[in-house]
Amino acid sequence: MRHWKENIRKVAPYVPGEQPKGMDLVKLNTNENPYPPAPGVKQALKEMDYDPFRKYPDPTASDLVSALSQYYQVGEDEVFVGVGSDDVIAMAFLTFFNSELPILFPDVSYSFYKVWADLFQIPYETPVLQEDFSIRKEDYYKANGGIIFPNPNAPTGLFMPLEEIEELIAHNQNSVIIIDEAYIDFGGKSAMELTKKYENLLVVQTFSKSRSLAGIRIGYAIGHPDLIRAMNNVKYSYNSYTMNMPSLILGVEAVKDDKYFKECLDKIIKTREEAKVSLSKLGFIFPDSMTNFIFASHKERRAEDIYKALRENRIFVRYFNLPRLDNYLRITIGTEEEMRQLFAFLEVFLSN
Amino acid sequence: MRHWKENIRKVAPYVPGEQPKGMDLVKLNTNENPYPPAPGVKQALKEMDYDPFRKYPDPTASDLVSALSQYYQVGEDEVFVGVGSDDVIAMAFLTFFNSELPILFPDVSYSFYKVWADLFQIPYETPVLQEDFSIRKEDYYKANGGIIFPNPNAPTGLFMPLEEIEELIAHNQNSVIIIDEAYIDFGGKSAMELTKKYENLLVVQTFSKSRSLAGIRIGYAIGHPDLIRAMNNVKYSYNSYTMNMPSLILGVEAVKDDKYFKECLDKIIKTREEAKVSLSKLGFIFPDSMTNFIFASHKERRAEDIYKALRENRIFVRYFNLPRLDNYLRITIGTEEEMRQLFAFLEVFLSN
């Protein structure tokens, strides 16, 4: 082996979720929003001028930061923005998780945490979820280099009440705690208000799910100005200009239109609750989801078989071939029509 | 100090170049292209549909990779794309520079190399440029963990001939060598052809300068498939979806229109050569630039004074308050009209 190859960083190649192409498919596999972005996004795109693209974008992303600070009623110095919440969380790992002590996150959780920890050579431990997939907060009452978990958790969909979150934080004042709220808008209560009380709490959210802008790549974090400043210092030491002009312009529009935002959320929540009834009738069991997906297991049929049958019929759901998860399907909540197609197929398939 | 603060990564906060706002200014400070992006970019923006934004973008950026692979006549597995060349180079540092030996880059060079090395805790040495600002290739004939330099170099504008580059590479077969060709299209000869011969050579270019798309954030690297695969593995372990939909769509259009691309380059080169004559007449000296900027020092007047006077008159050039560089101005080549305004002011200012 050539000597330079020895110095290549060793990572387990991460394989992103499948993005099938084509029109005649029902895509319920990556938790995208079935409704289009806000009308203001359409309008801003129509009015966008191409000439300014020759210049660098605003490195401070001030318009977007300002829109978020107004929306959440926090200071502009309490807002960090990045290229999707993956970028935001990666920056947070790099910025805050530099202890010799292991960071902690649930064994069943967003699979990227382990990947980032490996990439940045951060030691970690993964407390095991309880039998019902809930997080046992006492598992996090030990010396650690940091804590991260999604709330609601993924792929379980389970929400942890704010009182428990606060207890967990109160027990951890020596490390940074990141709550990854990618799915919070679908019915959970954000821990954002706790950032005023706990300066070691960082709350991360995204435009990819509830705001229908996965293709534009915007994530953000809210926290104490000391946390945000430290993250910005690292970000500017990595890439000063991460957010491009279209994302800055369109992101502002998505935040502005709260009426449309809430209408879409209401529709998705309604469809989700109806889907729970339908899934139960079909013999599925599932943790009670507060997200835009349901993590379901069938009482009699193997998840992998259902997954494959759906796939052959151009209905895509997510299947994780992992211990404890390999008899579950993660089904994104689509439009009413998409869910109708899903259930129409399942009804026939499961009765055979 | 709270315990978690001790574990914050220490970086010297990088301050990005000034992005003054407003219309009535001559902006010659960040090496942007004075001409708009290709007409195809305008057209594609006009035709862009906002509905697909709710979905994730193609994580492999296949259309853009394919466009670049066709343009440069290399395999698709020899192309890596990222959010500007800063993202590409940061990924390359993280992927390849994991040796105990120091990496090497010139003392006067792109200031971000030092920042990335600090961020990722990579040891480095900075061989001193010769008196005329040229790189002495023999300074790089020693054990090292990697080599990076821009060609043409920044902020000097000096180009190193390909024969010298090849000698330097031939002497360094044990580490990865990155040639940062951000300014290569303005008259230099790319080392891209050498990637076929040397599997440890990575050539990095950007859409921010010659392709008039700084605001869209696209950079890329060309190299042996083993290098590209290693970088993609790290990239997918950091953020799978870095390139947003508008950047993927508009980037392809910028590559397609080679005629417009070359016309703009010719205009900039012509304006640069004229600027050299004007600067000489005004009493400036400068290394012979092969870029879209000129790094100039006045024989009698202090650079800082000129910089400040220009700034007061809404003409922005770049001034580096650094050892060896603090009597130079880096002047971006703008339109003919912008340069006329610059020289009209300098003529009056320098005669007083």
XYZ file of C-alpha atoms in Angstrom:
704
model
C 0.000 0.000 0.000
C 1.223 3.447 -0.895
C 2.217 5.410 2.165
C -0.328 8.200 1.669
C -3.139 5.651 1.814
C -2.227 4.853 5.402
C -3.158 8.392 6.379
C -6.648 8.362 4.940
C -9.244 8.887 7.658
C -11.012 5.608 8.337
C -14.783 5.858 8.281
C -17.544 3.359 7.711
C -18.937 4.641 4.417
C -22.366 6.028 5.242
C -25.047 5.201 2.695
C -27.735 7.902 2.506
C -31.391 6.885 2.205
C -32.638 5.904 -1.215
C -33.827 8.740 -3.461
C -35.737 6.901 -6.191
C -36.354 8.921 -9.329
C -39.485 9.034 -11.462
C -43.041 10.182 -11.112
C -45.213 7.109 -10.694
C -44.172 6.290 -7.172
C -45.373 6.820 -3.619
C -42.373 8.087 -1.681
C -42.850 7.525 2.048
C -39.252 6.670 2.901
C -37.389 9.854 3.875
C -39.883 11.837 5.966
C -40.318 14.604 3.448
C -43.322 16.888 3.590
C -46.050 15.949 1.095
C -47.123 19.586 0.700
C -45.230 22.190 -1.324
C -43.185 24.976 0.311
C -45.013 28.202 1.261
C -46.459 30.286 -1.595
C -43.978 33.028 -0.683
C -41.168 30.631 -1.628
C -42.708 30.214 -5.077
C -43.021 33.973 -5.463
C -39.468 34.693 -4.280
C -38.104 32.095 -6.676
C -40.023 33.713 -9.523
C -38.615 37.137 -8.640
C -35.067 35.971 -7.997
C -32.385 37.769 -9.997
C -29.464 35.700 -11.298
C -26.948 38.519 -11.632
C -26.101 38.770 -7.886
C -25.034 35.088 -7.964
C -21.614 36.264 -9.192
C -20.999 37.735 -5.747
C -20.414 35.931 -2.453
C -23.474 35.456 -0.252
C -23.767 37.122 3.138
C -21.496 34.963 5.340
C -23.490 35.866 8.447
C -26.785 34.827 6.799
C -28.217 37.841 8.593
C -31.651 37.944 6.911
C -32.322 34.311 7.761
C -30.926 34.631 11.286
C -33.075 37.700 11.787
C -36.229 35.958 10.504
C -35.655 33.032 12.885
C -34.845 35.293 15.827
C -38.102 37.175 15.290
C -40.131 34.009 14.830
C -38.838 32.412 18.026
C -38.463 35.647 19.971
C -34.795 35.091 20.755
C -31.778 37.285 20.149
C -29.936 37.137 16.839
C -26.899 36.054 18.836
C -28.864 32.983 19.954
C -29.338 31.636 16.407
C -26.928 29.520 14.324
C -27.792 28.442 10.770
C -26.282 25.707 8.598
C -26.708 23.482 5.541
C -29.437 21.295 7.019
C -29.488 20.119 10.621
C -26.807 17.558 9.700
C -24.373 20.415 9.111
C -25.505 22.140 12.317
C -25.073 18.993 14.424
C -21.731 18.112 12.810
C -20.504 21.623 13.716
C -21.815 21.189 17.254
C -19.970 17.853 17.636
C -16.762 19.472 16.394
C -17.228 22.515 18.609
C -18.402 21.008 21.910
C -17.513 17.328 22.114
C -13.794 17.524 22.879
C -13.742 15.804 26.260
C -11.995 12.561 27.154
C -15.308 11.380 28.575
C -17.734 9.600 26.267
C -20.707 11.405 24.816
C -24.073 9.705 25.338
C -26.934 9.013 22.925
C -29.595 6.296 22.761
C -28.751 2.983 21.083
C -31.818 3.374 18.896
C -31.720 6.907 17.522
C -30.648 8.955 14.540
C -27.961 6.776 12.996
C -25.739 9.720 12.094
C -24.645 10.413 15.709
C -22.416 7.365 15.692
C -21.043 8.308 12.279
C -20.058 11.816 13.438
C -18.522 10.456 16.625
C -16.428 8.037 14.535
C -15.488 10.743 12.030
C -14.263 13.153 14.717
C -12.868 10.380 16.934
C -15.135 11.220 19.845
C -15.650 8.450 22.443
C -19.290 7.527 22.977
C -21.660 5.249 24.854
C -25.188 4.334 23.798
C -27.596 3.684 26.695
C -30.188 1.092 25.678
C -33.770 2.264 25.165
C -36.381 0.631 27.365
C -38.534 -2.201 26.053
C -41.206 0.276 24.887
C -38.511 2.309 23.079
C -38.661 5.187 25.569
C -35.513 6.940 26.816
C -34.721 6.312 30.504
C -33.423 9.693 31.628
C -31.534 8.197 34.603
C -29.216 6.467 32.108
C -27.831 9.928 31.418
C -27.030 10.797 35.054
C -23.326 10.041 34.814
C -20.141 11.833 33.899
C -20.100 12.463 30.149
C -18.555 14.595 27.406
C -21.934 15.634 26.038
C -25.432 14.323 25.341
C -27.505 14.273 22.186
C -30.872 12.752 21.394
C -33.771 13.531 19.094
C -37.083 14.606 20.580
C -39.332 13.108 19.357
C -36.879 10.246 18.940
C -36.219 8.740 15.507
C -37.115 6.259 14.193
C -39.459 5.501 17.095
C -41.517 8.714 16.881
C -41.808 8.862 20.681
C -41.877 12.249 22.416
C -40.278 12.881 25.811
C -42.193 15.447 27.905
C -40.429 18.704 28.676
C -40.388 18.058 32.445
C -38.271 14.947 31.906
C -35.993 16.811 29.492
C -35.483 19.501 32.100
C -34.653 16.951 34.800
C -32.098 15.385 32.472
C -30.527 18.782 31.796
C -30.548 19.750 35.474
C -28.535 16.607 36.174
C -26.006 17.538 33.480
C -24.482 20.935 34.000
C -20.933 19.979 33.018
C -21.435 19.151 29.367
C -23.330 20.466 26.368
C -26.722 18.876 25.731
C -28.156 18.882 22.226
C -31.848 18.210 21.655
C -32.380 17.350 18.004
C -35.919 18.528 17.287
C -36.162 17.634 13.590
C -39.750 16.474 14.110
C -40.920 18.751 16.927
C -43.431 20.733 14.854
C -45.663 17.685 14.357
C -47.163 17.869 17.835
C -44.359 17.891 20.410
C -43.385 20.796 22.640
C -40.005 22.357 21.933
C -37.323 22.645 24.615
C -36.381 26.026 23.147
C -37.732 27.920 26.178
C -35.260 26.000 28.370
C -32.325 27.599 26.526
C -33.085 30.763 28.515
C -32.547 28.850 31.742
C -29.728 26.437 30.799
C -26.772 27.913 28.990
C -25.432 24.449 28.074
C -28.571 23.512 26.109
C -28.601 23.626 22.318
C -31.867 23.010 20.463
C -31.556 22.025 16.791
C -34.331 22.188 14.214
C -34.625 21.914 10.429
C -36.491 23.256 7.403
C -36.411 19.801 5.786
C -39.523 18.311 7.326
C -42.140 20.717 8.646
C -41.143 23.577 6.325
C -41.082 21.528 3.093
C -37.557 22.616 2.118
C -35.393 19.473 2.273
C -34.038 20.367 -1.178
C -32.845 23.775 -0.007
C -30.802 22.534 2.964
C -31.407 24.694 6.013
C -30.981 23.738 9.641
C -30.560 25.908 12.705
C -29.714 25.851 16.374
C -30.999 28.002 19.216
C -28.975 28.422 22.381
C -27.068 30.738 24.693
C -24.931 33.341 22.872
C -21.759 31.666 24.240
C -22.698 28.415 22.510
C -23.654 30.146 19.262
C -20.462 32.227 19.234
C -18.314 29.114 19.735
C -20.125 27.348 16.881
C -19.758 30.335 14.576
C -16.035 30.519 15.317
C -15.685 26.883 14.261
C -17.973 27.358 11.265
C -15.954 30.349 10.022
C -12.835 28.233 10.459
C -14.356 25.532 8.275
C -16.217 27.350 5.497
C -17.278 30.981 5.797
C -19.843 30.807 3.020
C -21.958 27.695 3.522
C -25.442 29.036 2.780
C -25.975 29.984 -0.831
C -28.070 32.902 -2.046
C -31.198 30.961 -3.037
C -31.307 29.206 0.350
C -30.989 32.512 2.224
C -33.753 34.139 0.171
C -36.162 31.194 0.138
C -35.580 30.293 3.787
C -36.789 33.705 4.933
C -40.031 33.239 2.978
C -40.675 29.848 4.565
C -40.447 31.360 8.056
C -42.653 34.329 7.237
C -45.831 32.456 6.339
C -46.953 31.003 9.643
C -50.553 30.495 8.542
C -49.629 28.218 5.639
C -47.060 26.432 7.828
C -49.654 25.568 10.462
C -52.286 24.544 7.916
C -49.890 21.986 6.417
C -48.928 20.720 9.871
C -52.582 20.293 10.804
C -53.238 18.307 7.652
C -50.262 16.019 8.284
C -51.227 15.470 11.922
C -54.806 14.640 10.899
C -53.557 12.174 8.266
C -51.184 10.634 10.827
C -53.947 10.053 13.366
C -56.105 8.460 10.668
C -53.128 6.317 9.622
C -52.763 5.069 13.196
C -56.364 3.802 13.095
C -55.841 2.168 9.689
C -52.557 0.539 10.724
C -54.111 -0.864 13.903
C -56.974 -2.333 11.916
C -54.466 -3.993 9.594
C -52.705 -5.661 12.527
C -49.769 -3.288 13.020
C -48.420 -2.167 16.379
C -46.347 0.997 16.851
C -45.098 3.477 19.420
C -47.432 6.491 19.548
C -45.811 8.844 17.034
C -45.605 12.627 17.453
C -43.753 12.990 14.146
C -44.537 12.829 10.420
C -43.806 9.087 10.337
C -44.985 5.935 12.084
C -42.602 3.169 13.115
C -44.727 0.076 12.731
C -44.388 -3.673 13.139
C -46.946 -6.222 11.953
C -48.156 -8.843 14.416
C -47.854 -11.686 11.911
C -45.955 -10.692 8.803
C -42.233 -9.926 8.567
C -41.426 -6.256 8.017
C -38.852 -7.086 5.365
C -41.433 -9.000 3.316
C -43.909 -6.134 3.484
C -41.139 -3.664 2.597
C -40.167 -5.662 -0.467
C -43.744 -6.142 -1.637
C -44.403 -2.414 -1.289
C -41.234 -1.610 -3.157
C -42.181 -3.861 -6.070
C -45.359 -1.835 -6.299
C -43.455 1.487 -6.319
C -44.408 2.339 -2.757
C -41.243 3.261 -0.851
C -41.037 3.084 2.956
C -37.883 2.828 5.071
C -36.618 -0.497 6.369
C -33.644 -0.708 8.763
C -31.874 -4.042 8.765
C -30.558 -3.496 12.291
C -30.856 -5.372 15.608
C -34.153 -4.593 17.410
C -35.407 -2.594 14.390
C -35.467 -5.265 11.729
C -39.138 -6.099 12.107
C -40.302 -2.494 11.734
C -41.144 -0.197 8.863
C -40.771 3.559 9.097
C -43.660 4.987 7.123
C -43.668 8.703 6.289
C -47.037 10.454 6.461
C -47.850 11.466 2.881
C -50.915 13.106 1.386
C -54.307 11.527 2.007
C -54.172 10.095 -1.495
C -50.727 8.563 -0.974
C -51.853 6.966 2.297
C -54.975 5.662 0.541
C -52.739 3.951 -2.037
C -50.560 2.512 0.730
C -53.486 1.091 2.683
C -55.253 -0.181 -0.437
C -52.157 -2.213 -1.249
C -51.596 -3.408 2.330
C -55.209 -4.518 2.657
C -54.845 -6.854 -0.307
C -51.307 -7.951 0.498
C -51.954 -8.759 4.160
C -55.120 -10.701 3.442
C -53.214 -13.120 1.191
C -15.573 28.773 34.153
C -18.294 26.186 33.631
C -16.849 22.775 32.917
C -18.431 22.447 29.456
C -16.649 25.588 28.343
C -13.309 23.865 28.817
C -14.224 21.426 26.063
C -15.012 23.999 23.413
C -12.679 23.626 20.445
C -10.190 26.468 20.431
C -9.933 28.306 17.158
C -8.777 31.765 16.196
C -12.070 33.252 15.026
C -11.716 33.673 11.273
C -13.128 36.924 9.927
C -14.392 36.588 6.351
C -13.687 39.350 3.831
C -15.915 42.384 3.952
C -19.174 42.163 1.962
C -20.290 45.814 1.828
C -23.928 46.292 0.907
C -25.441 48.912 -1.371
C -25.323 49.812 -5.029
C -23.119 52.871 -5.384
C -19.819 51.130 -4.805
C -16.970 49.627 -6.771
C -16.336 46.213 -5.255
C -12.840 44.996 -6.104
C -12.077 43.268 -2.810
C -13.142 39.598 -3.031
C -12.123 38.511 -6.552
C -15.643 38.068 -7.811
C -16.367 37.993 -11.519
C -17.659 41.343 -12.858
C -19.778 39.597 -15.515
C -23.061 37.807 -14.839
C -23.378 34.010 -14.839
C -24.049 32.269 -18.175
C -27.385 33.026 -19.894
C -28.332 29.372 -19.342
C -28.201 30.018 -15.587
C -30.701 32.841 -16.014
C -32.965 30.616 -18.091
C -32.754 27.654 -15.688
C -33.572 29.930 -12.755
C -36.605 31.243 -14.636
C -37.831 27.723 -15.336
C -37.087 26.327 -11.877
C -40.030 24.693 -10.115
C -40.378 25.242 -6.375
C -42.436 22.139 -5.586
C -39.502 19.650 -5.728
C -37.770 21.670 -2.968
C -39.814 19.696 -0.431
C -37.744 16.610 -1.317
C -34.086 15.890 -0.560
C -31.636 16.728 -3.325
C -29.623 14.032 -5.084
C -26.882 13.238 -2.517
C -24.492 12.093 -5.264
C -24.963 15.367 -7.203
C -24.862 13.131 -10.268
C -25.920 15.720 -12.882
C -23.237 18.158 -11.800
C -20.587 15.437 -11.462
C -21.521 14.191 -14.914
C -21.329 17.695 -16.446
C -17.854 18.216 -14.962
C -16.651 14.760 -15.983
C -17.703 15.449 -19.581
C -16.195 18.923 -19.602
C -12.816 17.766 -18.328
C -12.903 14.353 -20.021
C -12.376 12.417 -16.793
C -14.390 9.622 -15.230
C -17.327 10.428 -12.962
C -15.416 8.571 -10.231
C -12.647 11.157 -10.583
C -14.876 14.110 -9.611
C -15.826 15.340 -6.122
C -18.143 18.318 -5.618
C -18.725 20.485 -2.555
C -20.089 23.769 -1.201
C -17.389 25.981 -2.697
C -13.730 25.016 -2.857
C -13.475 25.835 0.862
C -15.749 22.886 1.605
C -13.809 20.684 -0.831
C -10.441 21.586 0.696
C -11.725 21.232 4.277
C -12.959 17.724 3.387
C -9.588 16.937 1.798
C -7.729 18.088 4.950
C -9.989 15.907 7.089
C -9.651 12.932 4.735
C -5.955 12.948 3.862
C -3.965 14.912 6.419
C -3.860 12.443 9.311
C -0.111 11.921 9.565
C 2.144 12.786 12.493
C 4.336 14.623 10.012
C 3.612 18.278 9.298
C 1.803 19.311 6.164
C 3.513 21.984 4.090
C 2.187 25.169 2.505
C 3.772 28.539 1.640
C 3.995 31.210 4.336
C 2.295 33.659 1.984
C -0.699 31.865 0.563
C -4.445 31.367 1.011
C -4.911 32.218 4.675
C -7.473 29.468 5.240
C -4.891 26.622 5.111
C -3.588 27.569 8.529
C -7.134 27.902 9.866
C -8.103 24.391 8.718
C -4.879 22.918 10.077
C -5.612 24.535 13.457
C -9.259 23.423 13.384
C -8.395 19.788 12.684
C -5.258 19.858 14.829
C -2.960 19.013 11.920
C 0.745 19.880 12.384
C 2.115 22.181 9.673
C 5.172 24.050 8.442
C 5.163 27.056 6.142
C 8.236 27.332 3.869
C 9.027 30.980 3.195
C 8.405 32.316 -0.312
C 11.415 33.728 -2.114
C 12.026 37.453 -2.261
C 10.074 37.735 -5.549
C 7.138 35.823 -3.942
C 7.767 32.672 -5.985
C 7.569 29.192 -4.455
C 10.905 27.362 -4.188
C 9.941 23.790 -5.015
C 13.011 22.335 -3.257
C 11.550 23.557 0.064
C 8.974 20.785 -0.370
C 11.491 17.953 -0.838
C 11.263 16.643 2.711
C 9.171 14.189 4.691
C 5.673 15.602 5.126
C 2.073 14.694 5.875
C 0.762 16.431 2.773
C 1.268 19.517 0.617
C -1.119 22.222 -0.497
C -0.606 25.443 -2.404
C -2.619 27.565 -4.803
C -1.521 27.842 -8.412
C -1.541 30.653 -9.319
C -0.672 31.546 -5.734
C -2.861 33.934 -3.761
C -2.578 36.780 -3.009
C 0.536 37.095 -5.165
C -1.082 36.059 -8.468
C 2.104 34.231 -9.533
C 1.803 31.072 -11.639
C 4.170 28.096 -11.270
C 4.815 26.294 -14.576
C 3.551 22.723 -14.876
C 7.063 21.264 -15.239
C 7.968 22.567 -11.794
C 4.713 21.292 -10.338
C 5.455 17.851 -11.754
C 8.953 17.841 -10.300
C 7.512 18.739 -6.920
C 4.966 15.899 -7.157
C 7.581 13.401 -8.384
C 9.580 14.173 -5.231
C 6.521 13.542 -3.048
C 5.011 10.140 -3.572
C 4.258 9.427 0.098
C 1.675 12.084 0.789
C -1.324 13.669 -0.889
C -0.630 16.870 -2.829
C -3.412 19.366 -3.364
C -3.126 22.065 -6.023
C -5.698 24.749 -5.342
C -6.511 26.158 -8.767
C -9.133 28.729 -7.804
C -7.667 31.180 -10.346
C -6.355 28.818 -13.022
C -8.852 29.802 -15.731
C -7.426 33.327 -15.972
C -4.414 32.266 -18.010
C -2.577 29.481 -16.153
C -2.306 25.846 -17.231
C -4.102 23.355 -15.036
C -2.320 20.397 -13.447
C -5.424 18.296 -14.064
C -3.699 16.202 -16.731
C -1.133 15.127 -14.127
C -3.876 13.404 -12.067
C -3.768 10.617 -14.699
C -0.110 10.049 -13.913
C 0.038 10.712 -10.159
C -2.622 9.040 -8.039
C -1.731 11.176 -4.997
C -2.522 14.463 -6.785
C -5.783 16.290 -6.127
C -6.649 19.368 -8.208
C -9.267 21.707 -6.738
C -11.210 24.342 -8.678
C -14.228 26.571 -8.041
C -17.261 28.137 -9.704
C -16.826 31.272 -7.581
C -14.391 33.163 -9.754
C -14.226 32.237 -13.429
C -17.797 30.891 -13.582
C -19.464 33.890 -11.870
C -21.275 31.786 -9.252
C -19.743 32.726 -5.879
C -23.279 33.125 -4.521
C -24.219 29.572 -5.452
C -21.299 27.853 -3.681
C -19.790 25.174 -5.873
C -16.272 23.800 -5.743
C -14.853 20.554 -7.063
C -11.831 18.308 -7.024
C -10.425 16.093 -9.745
C -8.206 13.151 -8.853
C -7.679 9.402 -8.864
C -10.832 7.382 -8.007
C -9.171 6.200 -4.759
C -8.824 9.807 -3.594
C -12.359 10.718 -4.632
C -13.855 7.632 -2.965
C -12.045 8.402 0.297
C -13.318 11.985 0.217
C -16.873 10.898 -0.529
C -16.777 8.454 2.380
C -15.800 11.291 4.704
C -18.318 13.661 3.106
C -21.154 11.166 3.567
C -20.039 10.786 7.176
C -20.296 14.530 7.664
C -23.383 15.643 5.716
C -24.917 13.553 2.942
C -26.854 16.391 1.403
C -24.542 19.381 1.076
C -25.477 20.666 -2.387
C -28.970 22.113 -2.602
C -31.275 21.785 -5.591
C -30.720 25.262 -7.069
C -26.928 24.835 -6.936
C -27.116 21.459 -8.691
C -29.380 22.803 -11.439
C -27.583 26.131 -11.992
C -24.112 24.601 -11.757
C -24.781 22.323 -14.712
C -25.801 25.314 -16.829
C -22.623 27.207 -15.978
C -20.499 24.303 -17.227
C -22.482 23.816 -20.438
C -21.895 27.226 -21.993
C -18.208 27.168 -22.850
C -18.452 29.958 -25.402
C -19.820 32.498 -22.916
C -17.342 31.276 -20.286
C -14.356 31.923 -22.544
C -15.663 35.277 -23.757
C -15.871 36.533 -20.160
C -12.416 35.176 -19.375
C -10.967 36.936 -22.438
C -12.521 40.221 -21.365
C -11.139 39.919 -17.826
C -7.675 38.994 -19.079
C -7.682 41.949 -21.473
C -8.772 44.313 -18.674
C -6.077 42.850 -16.397
C -3.313 43.423 -18.925
C -4.499 47.005 -19.409
C -4.615 47.433 -15.634
C -0.996 46.335 -15.386
C 0.002 49.149 -17.759
C -2.090 51.713 -15.843
C -0.739 50.593 -12.457
C 2.863 50.791 -13.671
C 2.277 54.295 -14.974
C 0.884 55.287 -11.567
C 4.041 54.034 -9.816
C 2.878 50.617 -8.627
C 4.974 47.452 -8.720
C 3.485 43.957 -8.642
C 4.206 40.298 -9.350
C 3.024 39.386 -12.860
C -0.515 38.172 -12.197
C -2.158 35.255 -14.004
C -5.355 35.664 -11.972
C -8.323 38.050 -11.809
C -6.537 40.277 -9.327
C -3.282 42.213 -9.060
C -1.231 42.352 -5.872
C 0.296 45.795 -6.027
C 2.538 47.992 -3.931
C 3.164 51.666 -4.561
C 6.754 52.887 -4.740
C 6.086 55.943 -2.582
C 2.718 55.803 -0.866
C 1.698 53.454 1.920
C -0.784 50.757 0.860
C -2.889 51.304 3.966
C -3.318 54.998 3.155
C -4.378 54.237 -0.405
C -6.733 51.518 0.851
C -8.401 53.910 3.277
C -8.722 56.703 0.732
C -10.300 54.322 -1.771
C -12.657 53.021 0.879
C -13.833 56.507 1.764
C -14.736 56.913 -1.887
C -16.684 53.644 -1.942
C -14.016 51.772 -3.876
C -13.242 48.523 -2.042
C -9.969 46.645 -2.523
C -8.402 44.109 -0.153
C -5.725 45.082 2.326
C -3.928 42.500 4.483
C -2.416 43.853 7.648
C 0.154 41.021 7.802
C 3.950 40.821 7.843
C 5.455 41.099 4.312
C 2.010 41.900 2.847
C 1.163 45.101 4.663
C 2.349 47.388 1.910
C 0.281 45.719 -0.805
C -3.261 46.029 -2.124
C -5.051 43.123 -3.732
C -7.135 44.632 -6.499
C -9.757 42.490 -8.215
C -10.151 42.968 -11.968
C -13.611 44.454 -12.463
C -15.371 45.704 -15.577
C -13.621 48.256 -17.776
C -15.844 50.939 -16.254
C -15.011 49.911 -12.680
C -11.305 49.980 -13.458
C -11.711 53.398 -15.080
C -13.264 54.682 -11.844
C -10.449 53.146 -9.817
C -7.722 54.687 -11.938
C -9.479 58.051 -12.185
C -9.474 58.227 -8.398
C -5.886 56.961 -8.025
C -4.599 59.472 -10.554
C -5.946 62.373 -8.515
C -5.098 60.862 -5.118
C -1.512 59.942 -5.981
C -0.727 63.344 -7.515
C -1.590 65.116 -4.258
